[in-house]
Amino acid sequence: MSEKRRGGRSPAEVAQAGAAALGGPSEGSPPAPRKPRGKARPLAAHAAPLEQAAPMVRAQPPGRKPRAAEPAVSQFAMAIAASSPAPDHAPEAPPPPAPVREQPAPAPVAAAPVPVPPPSPAAPKASPPEAGAAAAPRAASPSPPAPVATAAEPAFRLPDPNLVSRTMADVAERGQRIVAEFLRRQGKADAPPNPDPLNIGGAFLEMTTRLMANPARLMQAQIGFWQDYLTLWQNTARRMMGGQPEPVIAERRGDKRFKDDAWRENEVFDFIKQSYLLSSRYFTNVVHGAEGLTPKTAQKVDFYTRQFVDAMSPTNFWLTNPEVLRKTAETGGENLLKGLSNLLADLERGHGKLRIHMTDESKFTIGENIAVTPGKVVYRNALMELIQYSPTTETALKRPLLILPPWINKFYILDLRPKNSFVRWAVSQGHTVFVCSWVNPDETLAEMGFDDYMRLGPYEALEAIEKATGERQVNAIGYCLGGTLLASTLAHMARRGDDRIASATFFTTMLDFEEAGELGVFIDEEQLQALELKMSQRGFLEGSEMADTFNMLRANDLIWSFVVQNYLLGQEPFPFDLLFWNGDSTRMPAKMHSFYLRRMYQQNDLVKPGAVVLDGEALDLRDIKLPTYILATREDHIAPWKSSYRATQIFSGPVRFVLAASGHIAGVVNPPDSGKYSHWVATVDAPTDPAAWFEQATEFAGSWWPDWQRWITAQDRSTVPARVPGAGGLPALEDAPGSYVKVMAGD
C-alpha cells in the first residue's frame, strides 16, 4: 500500500479554501494548533478485504439445515470499503486451529471468517462444509451452544442507542423552537414573502423560449451528451475488467471537491463524478447556447445555473460522498447525528434562517488577538470612531495618513494579525496612521445617506486630524467602498477649492460600474424594489444578507464545503482569523444603501459629470487633479481589475496604476515578509485599453507595499517628531480598536 494520502479535506483545509475564495491570506494562524490529521482509517480497521472475507452467516441451531450464505454488505458498500486504505500493518491471518479431539459435549463452532479446520484423524471421514455455511454440531449436547468469537469486526456498526435517543429528543425540542421563531417572524412581516425574490423566473423563461426556438441546436447538444455518456459507460466497464481507459471528462484543476482518492481509484465513485461533470457541462453549454438574450439576462441565467450545478455536486450528499460514507461507517452514524445538531445550532443562530458556521468564533476576541496594533480613539461621532495609532519610530512623515475602509465589513481586515497588518507596517514606515472605524448601524440611523458618510467620515476626520497633529494636509487611502467615498469626497472638495488631501490611494475600488462583475446579477429594478421594501421595514439591510450575496460568488468554497464539513462529517469549524472577519458583517443604513445600489451600480452615475449631487455640489471626477495611486488585484471577483483600471482615464492628475496578483483581500493584505505573489507596474502613461497596459507592464516578485511606500514618500519627504495619540489637541477617549468595531451584527 502506497503512502499516498487518503481522505478528503480536513477542517483546516476547508477553512483555507474558504479564505482563498474570499481572496484572503492562504495561511491561517489559529490560536491553538490542532493535532496533525492521521491517515484515514478503513471501514473496518481489522477486517480482511471484502473480496477475500468469508460471507457473513448466522449460526444455526443444531439439527437445522444450514441457510444459504448472506452477503455481508451491498455492492455499493463494498465499493466504499474498497476505497478505504488498508491498515499500515495488515493483521496476519489467524493460524489454523489444532485438531479437535472428541469431547463428551463439544460446543458447536460458529461460522465466521475463521478458516474451517481440517477434520481430526480420529473423527469419521466427512466432506468439508461449503464456504460460508454453518458448521454442523459434532455431537448432541443438552447445554446451549456457545459461539466462538469471529476474527473480523463488521464493516458497519450501529450508533450508541443512548446518543440517538438524546439527539432525537434534542432535535424535537430545538426544532419546535426554530419553527415557532420562524412563524413568529413571518407573522410580523408587513408584506407577504416574495416567491421570486431574486427575480430569476423571467430570465429562465426567456432563456427557455429562446432554446425552443432552435430545436435542432438543442437536439444536437442532447446527442453529444448521450454520446459522452455511452463512452463513460464503456470506459467504466473496461475499468471493472482491469483496463485503464482515459477519463471522458476531468474536474477543473484546483477543484477541491474531488480531493478524496476514491473519486479516482474506485470505479463506482469515478463513474458518479464523471456523470456529474458531464451533466454540468451539458447544462452550462445549453445555457450558453441560448441566442438572443440580453447581456444582463445571459449573465443572470449563467450565474444561477452555476448555483444549481454546484448544489447538485455528489460531494454534497452523504450517500455519494466516499469520505462521508467512511466517516459514517467508522462512527456508526454518529457524525450524522452531530451534523444534525450543528445544523440546528446554525438555524438557531439565524432565528430560523440558515447561518453556516465557518469558524470557531469563540477563539477570537477583538482587541485581544484580533486588531491589536496599539493606538487610541481620539474622536467619535454618530457614524465613526477615529483611531490614531501609536508610533514605533522616533520621527514620522509630516503628512498624516488617513485610511477610509469599507463599511460593509469591519476595518480590521487591515489589522488582522501583527505579521500581516498593513496598519502596523505603515506605522513602522514612519506614518502617523488614522483609521475610520465605522459604526454598525441600527434602525436609528436609517436616514443616514451617502452624503452623511462623506460629511461625518472624511470631512470630520480631516478636522480632527488637524487638531490632533497640527497638520492641515494628509495622504488618504480608500479601500473598496471606502475608495468610492474617497473619490466622491475629492470631487466635492475640488468644487469647494479644498486641498487638504494631498494624495490619494485606492485599493480595489470601482468608480465606473459599467462592468461590475457578477455582483451585477443582484442589481435590477425588481430586486431593488424588493430590497428597499425590506429595508423600509427594518431601517437597514442585515449584515448576514450582504454576506450571503458575497458567499454565492464562491459557493463551492464558502457554502458547500462547510455544509459537508459541518453537517455531513459532523466536524467543528476550524478557527481562522480571516473567516472570523468575514462573518463579522455589518448592517447598511437603508437610505445610504439604496443610493449606492441605484446611483452607482444600476445607473453608473458617478462617472457622469454632474449626475451625482452630494451636500449641494454636483460631482465631476475629472476635477480630481492630485497624485493618485490605484491598486487593483488580478483575480478580484468583487471589483474586477479592468473596471478599477478605468479610473486611470477619469482623473486629471498623475496616476500610478499597479496590478497585484491574487484577489480582493490577499492581493491587498500581502506583507513583504510573506514573499508571496507578485505585482505588475508600467512606467508608460496608462493607455485606454487595460489589456494594452498589461502587455507593457513589468512583473515584480513579492508585495506591492514597498512600491507604494516609495511613491508616497516621493510626494513629500518632510519628517517631524513622532506623534503620540492623546498628546496633541485631542485627548484619548479609549484604547484601540475602540467600541464601534466590537458591536456585532446580532447585537
XYZ file of C-alpha atoms in Angstrom:
747
model
C 0.000 0.000 0.000
C 1.444 3.334 -1.014
C 1.724 6.192 1.432
C -0.444 8.463 -0.688
C -2.754 10.482 1.485
C -6.319 9.300 1.517
C -9.458 11.030 2.586
C -10.970 14.405 1.872
C -10.170 17.793 3.307
C -9.583 18.464 6.970
C -11.406 21.328 8.719
C -8.224 23.398 8.402
C -8.102 22.790 4.643
C -11.771 23.730 4.305
C -11.026 26.958 6.174
C -8.018 27.614 3.934
C -10.174 27.122 0.843
C -12.791 29.460 2.228
C -10.172 32.101 2.911
C -8.744 31.691 -0.581
C -12.219 32.124 -2.044
C -12.517 35.417 -0.210
C -9.248 36.454 -1.752
C -7.730 36.104 1.659
C -4.357 35.034 3.000
C -3.560 31.461 2.159
C -2.290 30.654 5.607
C -4.139 30.779 8.867
C -2.879 31.208 12.360
C -5.299 29.517 14.713
C -4.834 30.331 18.377
C -4.205 26.724 19.339
C -2.695 24.216 16.923
C -4.566 21.001 16.441
C -3.130 17.540 16.318
C -1.997 16.529 12.855
C -4.599 14.644 10.918
C -3.681 10.982 10.612
C -4.324 8.639 7.793
C -7.914 7.809 7.039
C -8.938 4.527 8.611
C -10.598 1.834 6.552
C -14.194 0.960 7.249
C -13.141 -1.928 9.460
C -9.601 -1.451 10.602
C -9.040 -5.112 11.373
C -11.229 -6.713 8.728
C -9.888 -8.590 5.779
C -10.652 -7.054 2.382
C -14.272 -7.637 1.470
C -13.441 -9.545 -1.667
C -11.433 -12.024 0.452
C -13.534 -12.246 3.588
C -15.936 -15.128 4.038
C -19.606 -14.163 3.751
C -21.359 -13.314 6.976
C -23.786 -16.023 8.135
C -25.899 -16.685 11.152
C -25.236 -19.601 13.455
C -27.905 -22.315 13.070
C -29.427 -24.346 15.849
C -28.413 -27.989 15.986
C -30.167 -30.177 13.501
C -31.419 -27.332 11.280
C -30.347 -27.267 7.662
C -27.761 -24.535 7.110
C -29.144 -21.424 5.377
C -27.659 -20.016 2.228
C -24.844 -17.548 2.753
C -25.941 -13.912 3.010
C -23.723 -11.095 1.709
C -22.158 -9.007 4.428
C -22.690 -5.675 2.697
C -24.121 -4.417 -0.551
C -22.044 -3.936 -3.652
C -22.180 -0.190 -3.009
C -20.752 -0.632 0.457
C -18.103 -2.933 -0.985
C -17.103 -0.144 -3.318
C -16.780 2.190 -0.361
C -14.721 -0.317 1.548
C -12.510 -0.833 -1.446
C -11.853 2.897 -1.495
C -10.560 2.773 2.065
C -6.851 2.237 2.688
C -5.616 -0.882 4.348
C -4.056 -0.577 7.807
C -0.383 0.254 7.950
C 0.288 -3.252 9.263
C -2.312 -5.654 7.967
C -3.250 -8.249 10.570
C -1.864 -11.636 9.897
C -4.317 -14.401 9.122
C -5.026 -16.469 12.210
C -3.289 -19.855 12.219
C -5.492 -22.891 11.680
C -6.684 -24.304 14.991
C -5.359 -27.524 16.368
C -7.278 -30.689 15.546
C -10.343 -31.038 17.710
C -10.492 -34.015 19.966
C -13.801 -35.606 20.689
C -15.295 -34.460 23.973
C -18.421 -35.614 25.742
C -20.270 -32.365 24.956
C -18.431 -30.224 22.417
C -19.655 -26.719 21.647
C -20.558 -26.072 18.007
C -18.225 -23.858 16.038
C -19.933 -20.741 14.669
C -19.468 -19.909 11.034
C -17.123 -16.988 10.701
C -14.257 -15.733 8.610
C -12.038 -18.113 10.652
C -10.868 -20.896 8.301
C -12.560 -24.229 8.922
C -10.023 -26.657 10.459
C -9.262 -29.946 8.761
C -11.007 -32.934 10.324
C -9.245 -34.811 13.099
C -7.705 -38.118 12.082
C -9.758 -39.751 14.810
C -13.025 -38.314 13.547
C -15.101 -40.072 10.905
C -14.170 -39.021 7.421
C -16.551 -36.373 6.106
C -16.674 -33.760 3.382
C -15.672 -30.275 4.499
C -18.530 -27.797 4.784
C -19.106 -25.345 1.968
C -17.579 -21.926 2.345
C -19.805 -19.694 4.345
C -22.131 -22.424 5.582
C -22.714 -23.007 9.253
C -20.830 -25.945 10.640
C -22.967 -28.805 11.916
C -22.615 -29.731 15.584
C -20.178 -32.507 16.244
C -22.306 -34.106 18.897
C -25.642 -33.539 20.507
C -25.492 -31.689 23.775
C -28.165 -30.628 26.212
C -26.250 -27.470 27.081
C -26.826 -24.297 24.958
C -24.217 -23.707 22.254
C -21.511 -21.130 22.927
C -20.478 -19.462 19.632
C -16.834 -18.759 19.090
C -16.000 -15.055 18.546
C -15.284 -14.101 14.968
C -11.881 -12.824 13.946
C -13.155 -9.875 11.919
C -15.226 -6.926 13.036
C -18.302 -5.995 10.989
C -17.750 -3.267 8.424
C -20.528 -1.136 9.885
C -21.630 -0.596 13.447
C -24.704 0.998 14.907
C -24.505 4.249 16.866
C -24.854 4.352 20.604
C -28.603 3.990 21.327
C -28.362 6.463 24.191
C -26.763 9.024 21.870
C -29.511 8.506 19.299
C -32.183 8.947 21.948
C -30.615 12.101 23.358
C -30.062 13.590 19.903
C -33.621 12.922 18.749
C -35.040 14.459 21.914
C -32.802 17.496 21.437
C -33.819 17.754 17.774
C -37.500 17.680 18.684
C -37.150 20.372 21.343
C -34.923 22.704 19.343
C -36.861 22.110 16.152
C -40.054 23.292 17.814
C -38.336 26.472 18.956
C -36.940 27.140 15.481
C -40.312 26.635 13.797
C -42.016 28.835 16.393
C -39.440 31.602 15.856
C -39.800 31.324 12.085
C -43.602 31.569 12.262
C -43.357 34.494 14.664
C -41.128 36.401 12.251
C -43.390 35.564 9.329
C -46.340 36.942 11.264
C -44.520 40.228 11.939
C -43.706 40.816 8.259
C -45.589 43.771 6.805
C -45.743 42.182 3.351
C -46.191 38.577 2.189
C -42.970 36.788 1.211
C -41.888 37.237 -2.385
C -41.996 33.877 -4.207
C -39.192 35.019 -6.520
C -37.041 37.471 -4.524
C -34.077 37.098 -6.880
C -36.206 37.723 -9.975
C -34.868 34.731 -11.868
C -38.158 33.301 -13.147
C -38.455 35.730 -16.023
C -34.828 35.260 -17.063
C -35.135 31.474 -17.243
C -38.479 31.713 -19.043
C -36.878 33.897 -21.694
C -33.930 31.505 -21.948
C -36.263 28.517 -22.395
C -38.226 30.342 -25.085
C -35.029 31.096 -26.981
C -33.888 27.481 -26.732
C -37.171 26.093 -28.011
C -36.964 28.407 -30.991
C -33.951 26.383 -32.187
C -34.812 22.718 -31.502
C -32.118 21.425 -33.856
C -29.385 23.011 -31.751
C -30.921 21.635 -28.578
C -31.139 18.160 -30.114
C -27.510 18.350 -31.206
C -26.454 19.187 -27.654
C -28.533 16.283 -26.340
C -26.984 13.828 -28.805
C -23.499 14.956 -27.846
C -24.338 14.478 -24.178
C -25.591 10.919 -24.707
C -22.570 10.026 -26.812
C -20.304 11.123 -23.983
C -22.442 9.216 -21.506
C -22.252 5.988 -23.534
C -18.490 6.382 -23.719
C -18.428 6.748 -19.941
C -20.403 3.505 -19.527
C -17.994 1.692 -21.827
C -14.952 3.056 -20.015
C -16.391 2.092 -16.646
C -16.980 -1.460 -17.867
C -13.397 -1.609 -19.144
C -12.095 -0.404 -15.770
C -14.061 -3.088 -13.972
C -12.413 -5.660 -16.241
C -8.942 -4.355 -15.433
C -8.483 -1.770 -18.163
C -7.194 1.756 -17.664
C -9.127 3.988 -20.094
C -8.672 7.731 -20.125
C -11.469 9.642 -18.358
C -14.183 11.084 -20.555
C -14.065 14.298 -18.540
C -11.925 15.526 -15.655
C -12.556 18.085 -12.960
C -11.054 21.536 -13.273
C -7.571 21.999 -11.957
C -7.796 23.112 -8.356
C -11.312 21.727 -7.808
C -11.007 20.675 -4.172
C -14.359 18.890 -4.025
C -12.921 15.692 -5.523
C -9.731 15.575 -3.499
C -10.516 12.191 -1.955
C -8.610 9.384 -3.702
C -11.774 7.313 -4.088
C -13.002 9.685 -6.787
C -10.155 8.433 -8.991
C -9.308 4.970 -7.721
C -12.764 3.498 -7.202
C -14.798 2.666 -10.305
C -18.149 3.465 -8.706
C -17.204 6.910 -7.466
C -15.247 7.721 -10.604
C -18.410 6.960 -12.578
C -20.504 9.163 -10.274
C -18.005 12.015 -10.572
C -17.762 11.880 -14.349
C -21.557 11.595 -14.690
C -21.905 14.780 -12.669
C -19.220 16.601 -14.637
C -20.809 15.600 -17.946
C -24.220 16.798 -16.778
C -22.699 20.051 -15.522
C -21.023 20.687 -18.849
C -24.220 19.888 -20.709
C -26.330 22.311 -18.667
C -23.720 25.043 -18.956
C -23.330 24.631 -22.716
C -27.083 24.663 -23.271
C -27.427 27.891 -21.310
C -24.550 29.493 -23.205
C -26.133 28.335 -26.457
C -29.307 30.357 -25.945
C -29.187 33.056 -28.610
C -30.769 36.475 -28.462
C -30.536 37.059 -24.706
C -29.531 40.475 -23.439
C -26.136 40.507 -21.697
C -27.863 41.144 -18.360
C -30.244 38.205 -18.779
C -27.488 35.915 -20.055
C -25.323 36.769 -17.043
C -28.161 36.069 -14.610
C -29.097 32.742 -16.224
C -25.463 31.659 -16.296
C -24.919 32.624 -12.650
C -27.939 30.786 -11.265
C -27.334 27.774 -13.477
C -23.913 27.533 -11.864
C -25.517 27.810 -8.424
C -27.759 24.840 -9.265
C -24.895 22.816 -10.717
C -22.716 23.470 -7.662
C -25.527 22.488 -5.304
C -26.079 19.172 -7.110
C -22.481 18.016 -6.727
C -22.296 14.419 -5.436
C -19.920 15.617 -2.741
C -22.851 17.416 -1.093
C -24.819 14.212 -0.392
C -23.767 11.605 2.127
C -24.708 8.578 0.014
C -22.461 9.708 -2.843
C -19.544 11.139 -0.871
C -16.925 8.466 -0.074
C -15.376 10.484 2.733
C -18.735 10.868 4.459
C -19.538 7.184 3.976
C -16.229 6.165 5.534
C -16.858 8.504 8.446
C -20.353 7.103 8.868
C -19.008 3.555 8.908
C -16.256 4.416 11.381
C -18.538 6.237 13.811
C -21.680 4.184 13.354
C -23.513 7.232 12.045
C -22.604 9.458 14.972
C -21.160 12.004 12.533
C -24.631 12.464 11.016
C -26.173 12.925 14.448
C -23.530 15.518 15.287
C -24.106 17.157 11.920
C -27.824 17.389 12.615
C -27.029 19.094 15.907
C -24.726 21.531 14.082
C -27.484 22.259 11.564
C -29.952 23.074 14.308
C -27.402 25.328 16.009
C -26.921 27.293 12.779
C -30.686 27.606 12.314
C -30.972 28.891 15.863
C -28.229 31.458 15.237
C -30.157 32.703 12.221
C -33.543 32.645 14.009
C -34.904 30.134 11.518
C -32.646 31.137 8.633
C -29.552 29.061 7.978
C -26.346 30.843 9.031
C -23.495 28.468 8.350
C -20.728 28.453 10.934
C -17.426 28.913 9.095
C -15.043 29.218 12.013
C -14.822 28.787 15.757
C -15.704 32.320 16.804
C -15.020 31.602 20.463
C -11.285 31.563 19.739
C -11.173 35.237 18.726
C -11.706 38.424 20.684
C -11.381 41.812 19.024
C -8.694 43.796 20.781
C -7.072 40.712 22.331
C -5.929 38.511 19.441
C -7.531 40.432 16.550
C -6.904 44.130 15.788
C -4.197 44.537 18.419
C -1.999 47.317 16.997
C -1.609 49.862 19.853
C -3.442 53.146 19.498
C -6.168 55.383 20.881
C -9.604 56.543 19.816
C -9.217 60.327 19.604
C -12.550 61.313 18.043
C -16.077 59.914 17.859
C -19.357 60.903 16.222
C -22.583 59.058 15.434
C -21.083 57.320 12.412
C -17.419 56.642 13.116
C -14.590 56.496 15.631
C -11.229 57.914 14.571
C -8.278 55.818 15.761
C -4.739 57.230 15.957
C -2.062 54.544 16.213
C 0.984 54.770 18.465
C 4.330 55.398 16.747
C 7.174 52.889 16.668
C 9.733 55.282 15.146
C 11.365 58.412 16.536
C 10.333 60.521 13.557
C 7.289 60.431 11.298
C 6.367 61.716 7.875
C 4.967 65.215 8.097
C 1.686 64.320 6.401
C -0.537 62.005 8.438
C -2.150 59.022 6.707
C -5.967 58.721 6.781
C -7.465 55.317 5.891
C -11.133 55.020 4.876
C -12.070 51.321 4.978
C -15.353 49.976 3.590
C -18.310 49.849 5.974
C -19.685 46.626 4.508
C -17.170 44.848 6.775
C -15.032 45.919 9.717
C -11.804 47.898 9.306
C -9.577 45.303 10.975
C -9.040 43.424 7.721
C -6.074 45.821 7.606
C -5.071 44.837 11.156
C -5.857 41.129 11.490
C -2.580 39.896 12.960
C 0.715 41.614 13.705
C 2.550 39.779 10.932
C 0.117 40.786 8.166
C -1.207 44.100 9.490
C -0.975 46.905 6.947
C -1.678 49.380 9.756
C 1.241 48.131 11.861
C 3.545 48.072 8.827
C 2.612 51.634 7.814
C 3.337 52.813 11.357
C 6.743 51.120 11.185
C 7.453 53.019 7.953
C 7.024 56.352 9.721
C 3.363 57.136 9.023
C 1.070 58.685 11.605
C -1.888 56.440 10.841
C -5.526 57.370 11.411
C -8.344 54.919 10.612
C -12.094 55.477 10.477
C -13.866 52.692 12.366
C -17.467 52.810 11.151
C -20.428 52.197 13.434
C -22.586 49.106 12.968
C -25.847 50.986 12.322
C -29.285 50.131 13.651
C -32.752 51.458 12.829
C -31.959 54.839 14.407
C -29.548 55.569 11.536
C -31.945 54.534 8.757
C -31.887 58.038 7.233
C -28.105 58.282 7.046
C -27.250 58.894 3.404
C -24.100 58.737 1.318
C -23.549 62.462 1.847
C -23.737 61.887 5.625
C -20.968 59.322 5.341
C -18.913 61.918 3.458
C -19.602 64.699 5.939
C -19.251 62.658 9.152
C -16.486 60.475 7.732
C -13.591 62.050 5.810
C -14.601 65.692 6.385
C -14.819 65.441 10.183
C -11.771 63.146 10.229
C -9.721 65.840 8.463
C -10.750 68.404 11.063
C -9.903 66.025 13.913
C -6.509 65.138 12.427
C -5.584 68.806 12.146
C -6.483 69.306 15.814
C -4.552 66.215 16.887
C -1.378 66.849 14.852
C -1.447 70.455 13.736
C -1.104 69.323 10.113
C -3.589 70.535 7.546
C -2.742 68.211 4.647
C -2.905 64.423 4.727
C -2.377 61.437 2.467
C -5.551 59.354 2.143
C -6.329 55.711 1.352
C -9.748 54.362 0.376
C -10.431 50.620 0.292
C -13.274 49.249 -1.888
C -16.444 51.160 -0.920
C -14.213 53.438 1.136
C -12.407 54.268 -2.106
C -15.695 55.191 -3.782
C -16.385 57.513 -0.848
C -12.865 58.963 -1.100
C -13.257 59.739 -4.816
C -16.649 61.342 -4.192
C -15.145 63.428 -1.391
C -12.229 64.530 -3.577
C -14.612 65.666 -6.329
C -16.687 67.501 -3.719
C -13.583 69.162 -2.245
C -12.410 70.172 -5.710
C -15.677 72.041 -6.219
C -15.013 73.958 -2.997
C -11.290 74.523 -3.522
C -10.373 72.331 -0.545
C -6.890 70.835 -0.908
C -6.451 69.174 2.493
C -5.973 65.761 0.859
C -2.606 65.946 -0.897
C -2.506 62.442 -2.420
C -4.999 59.602 -2.755
C -4.555 55.833 -2.875
C -7.335 53.500 -3.984
C -7.405 49.818 -3.018
C -9.594 47.606 -5.260
C -12.058 50.421 -5.933
C -14.670 50.741 -8.662
C -15.703 54.183 -9.848
C -17.067 53.111 -13.234
C -19.677 50.391 -12.579
C -20.487 49.562 -16.183
C -18.804 46.164 -15.843
C -19.293 45.395 -12.172
C -18.749 41.650 -12.409
C -21.165 39.084 -11.037
C -22.467 41.427 -8.355
C -24.455 42.980 -11.181
C -26.637 39.857 -11.147
C -28.287 41.179 -7.989
C -28.966 44.645 -9.403
C -32.199 45.039 -11.344
C -35.352 47.025 -10.730
C -37.386 44.132 -9.327
C -34.691 43.083 -6.862
C -34.012 46.665 -5.802
C -37.693 47.286 -5.108
C -37.918 44.119 -3.016
C -34.759 45.082 -1.127
C -35.963 48.628 -0.482
C -39.269 47.287 0.840
C -37.398 45.025 3.232
C -35.097 47.841 4.389
C -38.056 50.180 4.911
C -39.472 47.717 7.445
C -36.237 47.461 9.453
C -34.336 50.632 8.624
C -31.247 48.750 7.437
C -30.010 45.805 5.419
C -28.990 42.958 7.696
C -25.290 42.178 7.510
C -25.876 38.459 7.014
C -27.843 39.153 3.823
C -24.945 41.076 2.359
C -22.599 38.265 3.396
C -24.838 35.693 1.692
C -24.559 37.652 -1.539
C -20.769 37.610 -1.475
C -20.678 33.934 -0.467
C -22.750 32.987 -3.506
C -19.987 34.327 -5.729
C -17.773 31.485 -4.450
C -20.407 28.949 -3.415
C -18.271 25.796 -3.503
C -15.689 27.170 -1.079
C -17.863 29.465 1.040
C -21.086 27.441 1.267
C -20.944 23.808 0.206
C -17.570 22.899 1.685
C -18.891 23.948 5.094
C -22.160 22.064 4.540
C -20.126 18.895 4.036
C -17.770 19.584 6.936
C -20.345 20.740 9.492
C -23.452 18.728 8.646
C -22.273 15.535 6.910
C -18.932 14.907 8.608
C -20.124 16.380 11.893
C -16.905 18.318 12.452
C -16.426 21.567 14.288
C -15.273 24.590 12.265
C -11.561 25.368 12.322
C -10.526 28.671 13.962
C -9.400 31.005 11.172
C -8.994 34.750 11.604
C -9.996 35.769 8.081
C -13.212 33.741 8.235
C -13.955 35.332 11.603
C -13.654 38.744 9.954
C -15.793 37.598 7.018
C -18.545 36.546 9.408
C -18.348 39.827 11.335
C -20.556 41.616 8.822
C -22.208 44.989 9.367
C -25.607 46.421 8.602
C -26.184 49.037 5.905
C -28.451 52.064 6.538
C -31.494 51.959 4.266
C -31.090 55.390 2.672
C -27.365 55.089 2.022
C -27.572 51.549 0.636
C -30.430 52.356 -1.716
C -28.498 55.357 -3.054
C -25.333 53.307 -3.522
C -27.020 50.446 -5.375
C -29.179 52.632 -7.608
C -26.883 55.540 -8.405
C -23.616 53.620 -8.591
C -24.386 50.040 -9.656
C -27.645 50.388 -11.570
C -27.286 53.809 -13.199
C -23.481 54.265 -13.078
C -23.972 57.953 -12.317
C -20.694 58.627 -10.534
C -18.735 58.776 -13.803
C -21.322 61.051 -15.429
C -20.292 64.674 -14.823
C -22.835 66.431 -12.632
C -25.157 63.425 -12.283
C -24.474 62.908 -8.567
C -25.084 65.775 -6.154
C -23.737 65.477 -2.608
C -24.235 68.171 0.006
C -25.131 70.741 -2.619
C -22.257 70.045 -5.028
C -22.547 68.336 -8.425
C -19.635 65.905 -8.679
C -17.249 65.574 -11.593
C -14.435 63.064 -11.098
C -12.422 64.849 -13.772
C -11.865 67.626 -11.226
C -9.544 65.314 -9.266
C -6.061 66.532 -10.173
C -3.937 65.411 -7.223
C -1.481 62.457 -7.492
C -3.255 59.095 -7.239
C -2.078 55.516 -6.719
C -4.563 52.893 -7.931
C -4.164 49.289 -6.808
C -6.223 46.527 -8.407
C -5.928 42.759 -7.994
C -5.884 40.340 -10.872
C -8.332 37.718 -9.511
C -10.712 40.183 -7.858
C -14.306 38.927 -8.170
C -15.825 41.923 -6.370
C -14.051 44.827 -8.093
C -12.740 43.396 -11.407
C -9.354 44.892 -12.158
C -10.319 46.108 -15.620
C -13.177 48.073 -14.064
C -10.829 49.563 -11.468
C -8.411 50.449 -14.274
C -10.965 52.797 -15.834
C -10.208 55.367 -13.143
C -6.890 55.995 -14.919
C -8.894 57.503 -17.778
C -11.051 59.654 -15.478
C -8.690 61.503 -13.136
C -6.896 64.556 -14.462
C -3.773 64.300 -12.300
C -0.770 61.951 -12.403
C -1.815 58.314 -11.905
C 0.228 55.259 -10.974
C -1.638 52.014 -11.630
C -0.384 48.803 -10.012
C -1.873 45.352 -10.518
C -1.304 42.804 -7.746
C -1.680 39.058 -8.009
C -4.406 37.179 -6.113
C -7.796 38.514 -5.053
C -9.756 41.233 -3.329
C -8.099 40.646 0.050
C -4.936 38.594 -0.422
C -3.785 40.935 -3.163
C -4.048 43.861 -0.747
C -3.042 42.220 2.535
C 0.295 40.872 1.330
C 3.172 41.980 3.578
C 6.706 41.981 2.168
C 7.899 39.320 4.607
C 5.423 36.787 3.227
C 7.363 36.516 -0.029
C 4.155 35.663 -1.876
C 2.525 36.664 -5.129
C 3.748 39.427 -7.425
C 2.663 42.734 -8.902
C 2.823 44.499 -12.268
C 3.880 48.083 -12.909
C 4.130 50.035 -16.172
C 6.249 53.156 -16.479
C 4.367 54.475 -19.508
C 1.224 56.573 -19.391
C -1.862 54.432 -18.940
C -3.405 53.543 -22.314
C -7.157 53.324 -22.749
C -7.205 49.543 -23.063
C -6.266 47.683 -19.845
C -5.035 44.729 -21.906
C -2.599 47.052 -23.663
C -1.378 48.300 -20.290
C -0.792 44.740 -19.128
C 1.253 43.957 -22.236
C 3.578 46.850 -21.416
C 3.762 46.174 -17.672
C 6.694 44.544 -15.904
C 6.116 41.865 -13.290
C 7.929 42.153 -9.964
C 8.043 39.393 -7.372
C 6.568 39.897 -3.937
C 4.464 42.550 -2.267
C 3.474 45.904 -3.744
C 3.735 47.601 -0.316
C 7.347 48.818 -0.807
C 6.389 50.270 -4.209
C 3.594 52.242 -2.582
C 5.928 53.435 0.197
C 8.423 54.754 -2.360
C 5.606 56.523 -4.197
C 4.056 58.085 -1.101
C 7.348 59.345 0.324
C 8.205 60.862 -3.045
C 5.172 63.138 -2.640
C 6.675 64.750 0.481
C 9.746 63.512 2.369
C 9.457 66.011 5.239
C 9.559 64.488 8.720
C 8.592 65.590 12.211
C 8.989 64.072 15.692
C 6.714 61.082 16.136
C 3.240 61.959 17.419
C 1.775 60.191 20.452
C -2.021 59.711 20.484
C -3.690 61.966 23.030
C -0.668 64.236 23.383
C -1.895 66.715 20.768
C -5.043 68.774 20.584
C -7.391 65.797 21.049
C -7.489 63.687 24.210
C -7.511 59.905 24.041
C -11.034 58.560 24.563
C -10.200 54.864 24.855
C -7.744 52.260 23.638
C -7.793 50.973 20.090
C -9.642 49.333 18.444
C -12.458 51.243 20.153
C -16.088 50.372 20.847
C -17.822 50.598 17.465
C -15.884 47.702 15.982
C -16.983 45.396 18.804
C -20.697 45.752 18.027
C -21.687 42.559 16.232
C -24.490 42.351 13.686
C -26.643 40.317 16.062
C -26.255 42.720 18.993
